[in-house]
Coordinates of C-alpha atoms in Angstrom, one line a residue:
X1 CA -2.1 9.4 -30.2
X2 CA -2.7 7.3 -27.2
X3 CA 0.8 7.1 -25.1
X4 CA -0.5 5.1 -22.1
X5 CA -2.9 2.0 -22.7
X6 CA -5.1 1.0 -18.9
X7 CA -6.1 -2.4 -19.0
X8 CA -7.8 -3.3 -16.2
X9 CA -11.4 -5.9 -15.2
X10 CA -14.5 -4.0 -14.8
X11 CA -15.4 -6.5 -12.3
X12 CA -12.7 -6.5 -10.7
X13 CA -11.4 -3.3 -10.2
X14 CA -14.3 -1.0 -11.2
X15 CA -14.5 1.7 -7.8
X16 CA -10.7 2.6 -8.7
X17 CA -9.9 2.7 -12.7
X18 CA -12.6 5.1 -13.5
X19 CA -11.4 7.5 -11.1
X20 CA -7.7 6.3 -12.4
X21 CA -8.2 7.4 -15.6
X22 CA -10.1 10.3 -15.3
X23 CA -7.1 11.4 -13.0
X24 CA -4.8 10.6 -15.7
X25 CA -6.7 11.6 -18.7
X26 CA -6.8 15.5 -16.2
X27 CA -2.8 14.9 -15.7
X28 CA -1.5 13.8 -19.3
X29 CA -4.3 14.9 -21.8
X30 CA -7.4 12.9 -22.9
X31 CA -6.3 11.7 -26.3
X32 CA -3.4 10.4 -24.4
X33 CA -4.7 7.7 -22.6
X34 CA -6.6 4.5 -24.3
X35 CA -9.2 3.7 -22.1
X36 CA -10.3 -0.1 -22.8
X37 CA -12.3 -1.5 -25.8
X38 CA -15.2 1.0 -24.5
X39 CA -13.1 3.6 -27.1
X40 CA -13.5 1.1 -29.7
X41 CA -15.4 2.1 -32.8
X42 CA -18.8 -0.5 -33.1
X43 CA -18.0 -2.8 -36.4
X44 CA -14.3 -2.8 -35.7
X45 CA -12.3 -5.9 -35.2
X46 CA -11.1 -5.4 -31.6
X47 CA -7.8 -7.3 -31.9
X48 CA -7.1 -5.3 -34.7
X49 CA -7.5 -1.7 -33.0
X50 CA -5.4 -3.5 -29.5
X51 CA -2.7 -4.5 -31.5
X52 CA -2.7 -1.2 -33.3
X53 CA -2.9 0.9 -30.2
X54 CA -0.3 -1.5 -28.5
X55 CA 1.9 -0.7 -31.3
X56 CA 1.9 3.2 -31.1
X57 CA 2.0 3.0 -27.3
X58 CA 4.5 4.1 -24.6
X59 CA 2.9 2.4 -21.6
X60 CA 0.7 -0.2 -20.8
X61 CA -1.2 0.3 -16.9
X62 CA -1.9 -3.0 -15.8
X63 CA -4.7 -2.6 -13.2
X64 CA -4.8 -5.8 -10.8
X65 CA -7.5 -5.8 -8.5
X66 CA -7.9 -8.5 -5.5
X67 CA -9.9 -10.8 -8.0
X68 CA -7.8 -10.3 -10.8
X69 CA -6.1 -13.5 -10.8
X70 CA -9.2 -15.7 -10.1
X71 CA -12.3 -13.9 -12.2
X72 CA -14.0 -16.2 -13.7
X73 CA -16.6 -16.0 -16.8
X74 CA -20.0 -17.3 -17.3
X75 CA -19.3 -21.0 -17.4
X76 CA -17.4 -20.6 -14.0
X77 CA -13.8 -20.9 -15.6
X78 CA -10.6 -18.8 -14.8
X79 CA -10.5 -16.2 -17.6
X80 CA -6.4 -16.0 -17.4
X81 CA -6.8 -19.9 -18.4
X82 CA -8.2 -18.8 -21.5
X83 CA -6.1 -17.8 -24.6
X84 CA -8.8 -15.2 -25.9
X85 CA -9.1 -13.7 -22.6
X86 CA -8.9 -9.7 -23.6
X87 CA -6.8 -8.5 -20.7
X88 CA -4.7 -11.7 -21.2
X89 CA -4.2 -10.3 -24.8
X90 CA -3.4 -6.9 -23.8
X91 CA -0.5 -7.7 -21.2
X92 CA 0.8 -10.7 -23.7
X93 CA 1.1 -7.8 -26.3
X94 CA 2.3 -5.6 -24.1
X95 CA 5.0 -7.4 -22.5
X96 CA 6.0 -9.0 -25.9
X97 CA 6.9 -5.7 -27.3
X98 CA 10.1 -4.0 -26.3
X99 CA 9.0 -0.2 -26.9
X100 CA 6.2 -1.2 -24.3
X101 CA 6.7 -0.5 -20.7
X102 CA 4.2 -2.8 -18.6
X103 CA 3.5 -1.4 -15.2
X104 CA 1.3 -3.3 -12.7
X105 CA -1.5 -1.4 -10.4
X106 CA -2.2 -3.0 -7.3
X107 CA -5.3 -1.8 -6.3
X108 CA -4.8 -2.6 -2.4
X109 CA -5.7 -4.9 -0.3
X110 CA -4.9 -7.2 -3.4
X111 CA -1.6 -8.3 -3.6
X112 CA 0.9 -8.9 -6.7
X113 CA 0.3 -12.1 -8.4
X114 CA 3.0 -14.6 -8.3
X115 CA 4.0 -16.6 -11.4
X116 CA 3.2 -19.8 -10.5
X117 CA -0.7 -18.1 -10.5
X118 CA -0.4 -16.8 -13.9
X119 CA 0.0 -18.0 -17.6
X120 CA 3.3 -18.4 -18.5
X121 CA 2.7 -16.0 -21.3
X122 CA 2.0 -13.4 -18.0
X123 CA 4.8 -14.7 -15.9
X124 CA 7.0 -11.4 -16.7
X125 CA 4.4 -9.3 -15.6
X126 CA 5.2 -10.7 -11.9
X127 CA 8.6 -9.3 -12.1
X128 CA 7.8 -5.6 -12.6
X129 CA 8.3 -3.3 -9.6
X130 CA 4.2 -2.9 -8.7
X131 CA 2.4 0.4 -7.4
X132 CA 0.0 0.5 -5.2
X133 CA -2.8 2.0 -5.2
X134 CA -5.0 2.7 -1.9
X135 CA -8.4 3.3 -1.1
X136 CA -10.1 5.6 0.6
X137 CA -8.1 9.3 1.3
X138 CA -4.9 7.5 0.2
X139 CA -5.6 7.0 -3.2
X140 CA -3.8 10.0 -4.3
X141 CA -0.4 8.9 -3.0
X142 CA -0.2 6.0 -4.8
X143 CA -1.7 7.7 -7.9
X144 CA 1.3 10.7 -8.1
X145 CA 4.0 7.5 -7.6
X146 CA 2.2 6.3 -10.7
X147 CA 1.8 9.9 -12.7
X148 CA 6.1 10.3 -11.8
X149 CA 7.0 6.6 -13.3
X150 CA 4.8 7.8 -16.6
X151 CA 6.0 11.2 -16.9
X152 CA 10.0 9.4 -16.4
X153 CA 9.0 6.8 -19.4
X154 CA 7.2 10.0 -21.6
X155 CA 9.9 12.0 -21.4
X156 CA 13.1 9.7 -21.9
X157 CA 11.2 8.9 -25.0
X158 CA 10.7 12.9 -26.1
X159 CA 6.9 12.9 -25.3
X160 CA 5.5 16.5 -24.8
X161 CA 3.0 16.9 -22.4
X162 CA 0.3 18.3 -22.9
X163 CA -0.4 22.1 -21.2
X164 CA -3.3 20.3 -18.9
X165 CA 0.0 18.0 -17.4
X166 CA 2.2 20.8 -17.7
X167 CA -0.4 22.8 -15.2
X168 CA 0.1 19.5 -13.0
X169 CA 3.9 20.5 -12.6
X170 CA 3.3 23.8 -11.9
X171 CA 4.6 25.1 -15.3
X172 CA 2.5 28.2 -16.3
X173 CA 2.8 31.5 -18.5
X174 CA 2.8 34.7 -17.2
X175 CA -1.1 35.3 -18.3
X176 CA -1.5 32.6 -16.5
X177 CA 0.4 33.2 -13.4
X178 CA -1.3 36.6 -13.3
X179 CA -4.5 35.8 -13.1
X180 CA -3.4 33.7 -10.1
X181 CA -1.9 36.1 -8.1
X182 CA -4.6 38.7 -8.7
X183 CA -7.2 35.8 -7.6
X184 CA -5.4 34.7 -4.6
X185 CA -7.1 37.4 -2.2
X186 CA -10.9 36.2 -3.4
X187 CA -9.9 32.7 -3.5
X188 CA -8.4 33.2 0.3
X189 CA -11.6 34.4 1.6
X190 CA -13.5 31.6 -0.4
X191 CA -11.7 29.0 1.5
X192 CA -11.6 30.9 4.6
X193 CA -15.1 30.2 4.6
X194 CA -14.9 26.2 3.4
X195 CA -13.0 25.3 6.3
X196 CA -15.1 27.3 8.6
X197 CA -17.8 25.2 7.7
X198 CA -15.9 22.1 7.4
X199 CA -14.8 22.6 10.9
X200 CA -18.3 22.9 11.8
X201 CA -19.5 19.7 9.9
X202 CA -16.6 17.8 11.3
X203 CA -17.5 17.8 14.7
X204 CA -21.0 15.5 13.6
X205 CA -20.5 11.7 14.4
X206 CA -22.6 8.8 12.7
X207 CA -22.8 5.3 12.8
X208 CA -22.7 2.9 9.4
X209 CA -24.5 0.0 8.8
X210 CA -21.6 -2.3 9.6
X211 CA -21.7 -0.2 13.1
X212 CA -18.3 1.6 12.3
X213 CA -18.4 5.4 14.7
X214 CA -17.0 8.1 14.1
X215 CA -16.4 11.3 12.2
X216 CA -18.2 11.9 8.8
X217 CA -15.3 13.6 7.5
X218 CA -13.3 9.7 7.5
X219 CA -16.0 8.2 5.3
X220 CA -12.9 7.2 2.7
X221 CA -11.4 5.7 5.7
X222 CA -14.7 3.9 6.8
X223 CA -15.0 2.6 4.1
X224 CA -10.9 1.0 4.1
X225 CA -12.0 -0.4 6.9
X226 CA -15.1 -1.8 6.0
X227 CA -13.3 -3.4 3.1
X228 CA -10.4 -4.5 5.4
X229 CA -12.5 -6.0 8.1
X230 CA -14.9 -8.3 5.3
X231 CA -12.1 -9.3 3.4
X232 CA -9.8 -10.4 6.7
X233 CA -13.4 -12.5 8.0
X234 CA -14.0 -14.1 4.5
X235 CA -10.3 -14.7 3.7
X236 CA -8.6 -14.8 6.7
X237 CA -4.7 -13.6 6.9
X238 CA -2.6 -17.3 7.2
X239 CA 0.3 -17.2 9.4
X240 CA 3.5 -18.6 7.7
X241 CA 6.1 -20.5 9.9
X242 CA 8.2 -20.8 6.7
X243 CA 10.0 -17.5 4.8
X244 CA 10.6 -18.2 1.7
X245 CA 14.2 -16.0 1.2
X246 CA 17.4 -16.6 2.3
X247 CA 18.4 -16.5 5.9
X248 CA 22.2 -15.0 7.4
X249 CA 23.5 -15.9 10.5
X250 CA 25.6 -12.7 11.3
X251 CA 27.7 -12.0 14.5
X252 CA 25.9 -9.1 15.4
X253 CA 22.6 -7.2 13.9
X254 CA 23.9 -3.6 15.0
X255 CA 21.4 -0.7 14.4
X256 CA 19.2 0.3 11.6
X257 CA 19.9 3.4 9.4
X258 CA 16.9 4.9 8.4
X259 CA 19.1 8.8 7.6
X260 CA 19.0 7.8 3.8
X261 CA 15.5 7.2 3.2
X262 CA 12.3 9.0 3.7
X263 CA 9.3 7.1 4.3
X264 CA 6.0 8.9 2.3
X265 CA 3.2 6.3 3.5
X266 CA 3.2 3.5 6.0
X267 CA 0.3 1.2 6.2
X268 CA 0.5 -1.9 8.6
X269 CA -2.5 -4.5 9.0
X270 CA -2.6 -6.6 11.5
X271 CA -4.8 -9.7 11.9
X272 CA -5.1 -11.1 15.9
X273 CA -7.3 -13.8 14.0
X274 CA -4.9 -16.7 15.0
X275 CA -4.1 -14.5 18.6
X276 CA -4.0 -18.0 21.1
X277 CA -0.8 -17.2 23.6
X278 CA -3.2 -19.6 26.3
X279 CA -1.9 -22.6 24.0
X280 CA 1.4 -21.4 24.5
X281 CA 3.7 -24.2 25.8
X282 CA 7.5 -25.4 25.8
X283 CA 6.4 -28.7 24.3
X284 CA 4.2 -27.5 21.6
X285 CA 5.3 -24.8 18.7
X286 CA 3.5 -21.9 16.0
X287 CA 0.1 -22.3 18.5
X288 CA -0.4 -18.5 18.3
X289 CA 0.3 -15.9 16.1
X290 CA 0.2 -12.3 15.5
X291 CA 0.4 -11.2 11.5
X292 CA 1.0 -8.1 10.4
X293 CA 1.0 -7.0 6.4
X294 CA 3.5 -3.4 5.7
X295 CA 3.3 -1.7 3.1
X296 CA 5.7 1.2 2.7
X297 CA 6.4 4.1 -0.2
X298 CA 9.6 5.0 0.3
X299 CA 12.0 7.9 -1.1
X300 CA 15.8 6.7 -1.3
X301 CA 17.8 10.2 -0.5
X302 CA 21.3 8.9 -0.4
X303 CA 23.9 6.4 -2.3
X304 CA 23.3 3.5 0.0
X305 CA 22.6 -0.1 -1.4
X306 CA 20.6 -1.6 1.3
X307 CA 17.7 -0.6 3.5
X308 CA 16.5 -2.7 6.7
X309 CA 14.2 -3.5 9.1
X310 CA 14.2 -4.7 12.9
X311 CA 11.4 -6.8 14.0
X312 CA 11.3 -8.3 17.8
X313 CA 9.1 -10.5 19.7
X314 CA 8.8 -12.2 23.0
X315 CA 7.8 -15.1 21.3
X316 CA 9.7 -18.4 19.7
X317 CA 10.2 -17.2 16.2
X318 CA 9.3 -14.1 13.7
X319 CA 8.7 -15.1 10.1
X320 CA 9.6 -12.4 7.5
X321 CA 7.9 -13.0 4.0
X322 CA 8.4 -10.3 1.2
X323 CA 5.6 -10.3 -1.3
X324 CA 5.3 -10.0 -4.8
X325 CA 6.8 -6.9 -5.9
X326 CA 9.2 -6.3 -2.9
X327 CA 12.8 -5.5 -4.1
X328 CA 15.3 -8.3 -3.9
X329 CA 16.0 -8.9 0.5
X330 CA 17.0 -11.6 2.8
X331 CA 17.1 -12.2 6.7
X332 CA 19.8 -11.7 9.0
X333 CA 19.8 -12.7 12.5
X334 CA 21.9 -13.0 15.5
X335 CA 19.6 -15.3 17.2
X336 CA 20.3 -13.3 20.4
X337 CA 18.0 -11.5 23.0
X338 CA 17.3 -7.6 23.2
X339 CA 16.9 -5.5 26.0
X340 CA 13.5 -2.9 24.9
X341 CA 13.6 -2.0 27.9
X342 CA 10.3 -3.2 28.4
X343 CA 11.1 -6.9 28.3
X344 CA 13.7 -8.5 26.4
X345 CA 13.2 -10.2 22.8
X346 CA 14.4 -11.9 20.1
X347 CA 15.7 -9.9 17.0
X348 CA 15.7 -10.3 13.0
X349 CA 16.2 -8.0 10.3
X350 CA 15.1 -8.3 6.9
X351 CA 17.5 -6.4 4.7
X352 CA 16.1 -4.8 1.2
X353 CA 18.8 -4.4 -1.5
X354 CA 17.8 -0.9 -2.8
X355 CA 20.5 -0.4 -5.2
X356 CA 18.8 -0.6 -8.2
X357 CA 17.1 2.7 -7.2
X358 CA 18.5 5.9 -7.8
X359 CA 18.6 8.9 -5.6
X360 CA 15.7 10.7 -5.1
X361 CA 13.4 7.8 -6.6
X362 CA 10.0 6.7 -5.1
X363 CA 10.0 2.6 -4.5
X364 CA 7.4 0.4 -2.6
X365 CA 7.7 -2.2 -0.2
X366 CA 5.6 -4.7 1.1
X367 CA 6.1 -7.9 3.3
X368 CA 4.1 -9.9 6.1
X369 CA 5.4 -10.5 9.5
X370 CA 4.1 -13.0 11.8
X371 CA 5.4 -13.0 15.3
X372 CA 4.9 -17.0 16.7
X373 CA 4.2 -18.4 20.4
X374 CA 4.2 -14.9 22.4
X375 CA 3.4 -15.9 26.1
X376 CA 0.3 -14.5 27.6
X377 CA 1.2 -11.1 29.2
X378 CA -0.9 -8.8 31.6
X379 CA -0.4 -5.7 29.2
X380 CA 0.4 -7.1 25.6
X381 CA 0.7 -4.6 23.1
X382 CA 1.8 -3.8 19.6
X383 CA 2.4 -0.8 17.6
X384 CA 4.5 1.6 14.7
X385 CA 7.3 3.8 14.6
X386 CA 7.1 6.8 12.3
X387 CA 10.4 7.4 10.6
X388 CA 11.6 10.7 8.3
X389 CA 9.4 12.5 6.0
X390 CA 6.3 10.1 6.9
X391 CA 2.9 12.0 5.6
X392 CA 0.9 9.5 6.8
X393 CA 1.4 6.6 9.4
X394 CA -1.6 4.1 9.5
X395 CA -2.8 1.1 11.7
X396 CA -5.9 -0.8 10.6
X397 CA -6.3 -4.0 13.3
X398 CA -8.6 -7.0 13.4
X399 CA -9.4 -9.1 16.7
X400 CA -9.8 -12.2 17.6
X401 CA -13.4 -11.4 18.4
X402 CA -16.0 -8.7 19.6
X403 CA -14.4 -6.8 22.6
X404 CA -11.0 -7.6 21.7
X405 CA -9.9 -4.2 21.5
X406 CA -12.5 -3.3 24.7
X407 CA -9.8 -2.0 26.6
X408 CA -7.6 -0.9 24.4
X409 CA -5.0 1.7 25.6
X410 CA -2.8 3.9 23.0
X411 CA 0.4 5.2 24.3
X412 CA 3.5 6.7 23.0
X413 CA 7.1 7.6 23.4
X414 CA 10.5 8.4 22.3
X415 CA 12.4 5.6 22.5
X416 CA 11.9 2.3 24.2
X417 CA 14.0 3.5 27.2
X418 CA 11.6 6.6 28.1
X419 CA 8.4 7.1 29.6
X420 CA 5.4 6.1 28.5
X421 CA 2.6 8.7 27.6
X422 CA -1.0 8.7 26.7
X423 CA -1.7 8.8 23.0
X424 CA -4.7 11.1 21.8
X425 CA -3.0 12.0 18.4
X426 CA -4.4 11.3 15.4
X427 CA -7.6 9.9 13.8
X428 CA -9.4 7.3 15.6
X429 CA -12.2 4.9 14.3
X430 CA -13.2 2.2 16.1
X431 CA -15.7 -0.7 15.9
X432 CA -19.1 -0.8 17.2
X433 CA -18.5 -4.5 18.9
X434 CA -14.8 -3.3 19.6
X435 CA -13.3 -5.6 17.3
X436 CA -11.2 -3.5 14.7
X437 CA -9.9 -0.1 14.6
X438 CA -8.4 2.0 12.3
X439 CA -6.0 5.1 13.1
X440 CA -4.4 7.2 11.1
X441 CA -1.4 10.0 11.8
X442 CA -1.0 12.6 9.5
X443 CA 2.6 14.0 9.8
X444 CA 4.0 12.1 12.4
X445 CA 6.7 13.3 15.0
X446 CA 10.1 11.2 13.3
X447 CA 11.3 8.3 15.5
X448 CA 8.2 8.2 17.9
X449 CA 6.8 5.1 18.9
X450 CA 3.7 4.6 19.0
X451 CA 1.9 1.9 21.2
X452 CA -1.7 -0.4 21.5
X453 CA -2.0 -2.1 24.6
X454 CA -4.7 -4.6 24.7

């Protein structure tokens, strides 16, 4: 019996869903996982075998690439517009059945649809808690966020798995386990020998067609930014001067807690696009902006209910924006000035309410922050802090224009009262016209602060 059901757009989504369901199919068992119609006898009536399949299913995977919401068939309409629309049938069925759990798949950098973009019929889908899924060397931590939420569903519902997922937890019998312990030594020298090699390899550079340098081992991440780069120039990040959630005037902002939470991936993108701080005036506001787009997997490790975020800038006005997907939040704000000890700034928080989460869950977050009207500066800079039990802390940024980045400066420090020191940490890929980089920090040192001066 099939327990999970992928639906998904082959022209939408096709370099991630194969290698999404071969991943699961290896995790929960072949016969467990219903592919599309592809598994559909010729001569069959295909609604038939859906609804059939949708019947007998636990879970339906909703795979939403960035032209999910917009693919359009032969005649040039939107295929969610019409009513015989196959992955339109499989979420309506899905979501209309209550032993059916519908979760979405974001394949990044698409974004969750909202429901004013969908059928009405699909407008609950737009309410379910997303994953994301990345590309590049990231995809597996969005997939395991996935593989958790199914095996949760699977076994509330007394699912076995099968021995191939059982393998995945690290379950094995003792003919098993001794054959692994008596291959260890062989297997040790084996990989001994791998990384010598890979060490070797590493050290060769090349240069892609789009002009990207740098080491062949960060193809995957070549290629993120590849995708990152085309997508900003052909749909370019719009700065918002409006959020669309509630915003507190408090008496005071206080300090972020960050001791309950550990924070698994942190991706920011930032677009420099709309970067014009010589239009800057008292007279005239939201000239310039910076824009950055977070997305966060988090792990909630104590009974708190709310999670927040600090955001400063020497500017007029920040605008937070949650997207689709983001836990319920809202903005507070003192409307006061902050010492950095740099230069002094205005402050907002955007508070998540995380108390529908229990402990030790996995949740994601994601939200846009555009910082408006930041005067020009001699050194202006932006950057990340790494907080608890980060694996991986990553900054992909498009200028203006060639050179932007040109002389480009990465620092770092401890707190925004200590000394600056020169960054070399981490992977660095760069742009052949010095336009957009990419860096990525495996492991980061907690509470350091890392800093691009441009």
């Amino acid at each position: 019996m099939s327990h999970i059901f992928v639906s998904y757009r082959r022209d939408d989504s096709n370099w991630a869903t194969d290698r999404l369901i071969a991943k699961l199919r290896d995790r929960f068992g072949h016969e467990a996982v219903f592919h599309d119609v592809d598994d559909i006898e010729p001569g069959l009536d295909f609604r038939s075998v859906l609804e059939n399949r949708l019947t007998t299913c636990s879970i339906l995977v909703a795979v939403i690439g960035e032209q999910w919401v917009n693919s359009k068939d032969r005649l040039g309409k939107r295929r969610l517009t019409n009513p015989d629309d196959w992955v339109r049938i499989e979420i309506e069925s899905g979501l209309s059945k209550e032993s059916v759990v519908v979760i979405p798949v974001v394949l990044r950098p698409a974004q969750m649809p909202s429901a004013e973009q969908v059928p009405a019929s699909l407008s609950g889908l737009c309410y379910r808690q997303e994953v994301a899924i990345f590309p590049g060397s990231d995809f597996d931590i969005g997939f395991r966020r996935l593989s958790t939420a199914i095996d949760k569903v699977l076994r509330a519902r007394g699912i076995e798995l099968s021995d191939m997922s059982a393998d995945a937890f690290g379950i094995m019998d003792s003919t098993k386990s001794n054959l692994l312990r008596n291959g260890v030594t062989i297997a040790l020298g084996m990989v001994l020998v791998v990384v010598a090699v890979v060490v070797i390899l590493s050290w060769n550079v090349e240069t892609n067609s789009t002009g990207i340098t740098q080491n062949k081992s960060l193809s995957a991440d070549q290629q993120d930014l590849d995708r990152v780069i085309k997508r900003v120039v052909d749909n370019p990040i719009s700065p918002e001067k409006k959020a669309e959630i509630e915003e507190r005037h408090v008496p005071a902002l206080g300090q972020p807690d960050y001791s309950n939470f550990e924070f698994r991936f942190d991706e920011s993108i930032w677009s420099f696009r709309e970067f014009h701080p010589e239009l800057v005036s008292n007279e005239l506001e939201y000239q310039s902006a910076m824009v950055r787009d977070r997305t966060l997997i988090v792990v909630k490790t104590g009974t708190v209910n709310q999670l927040r975020f600090q955001a400063r800038t020497t500017g007029k006005d920040l605008i937070f924006s949650p997207k689709p997907g983001c836990p319920p939040s809202h903005i507070e704000t003192d409307r006061s000035l902050v010492d950095t000890g740099i230069f002094r700034t205005q402050a907002k928080h955007l508070c998540i309410d995380v108390s529908e989460f229990e402990v030790n869950q996995e949740f994601a977050i994601s939200f846009r922050t555009t910082y408006w009207d930041a005067p020009e500066e001699e050194s202006p800079w932006f950057g990340a802090m790494s907080y608890p039990g980060c694996l991986k802390l990553k900054v992909i940024s498009i200028g203006a224009g060639p050179n932007f980045f040109e002389k480009l400066q990465r620092k770092k420090c401890s707190s925004f009262e200590s000394p600056l020191e020169d960054c070399n940490d981490g992977q660095w890929v760069i742009s052949k016209d010095k336009g957009a980089f990419l860096w990525i920090m495996p492991s980061p040192e907690p509470h350091k602060i890392y800093m691009f001066f441009f």
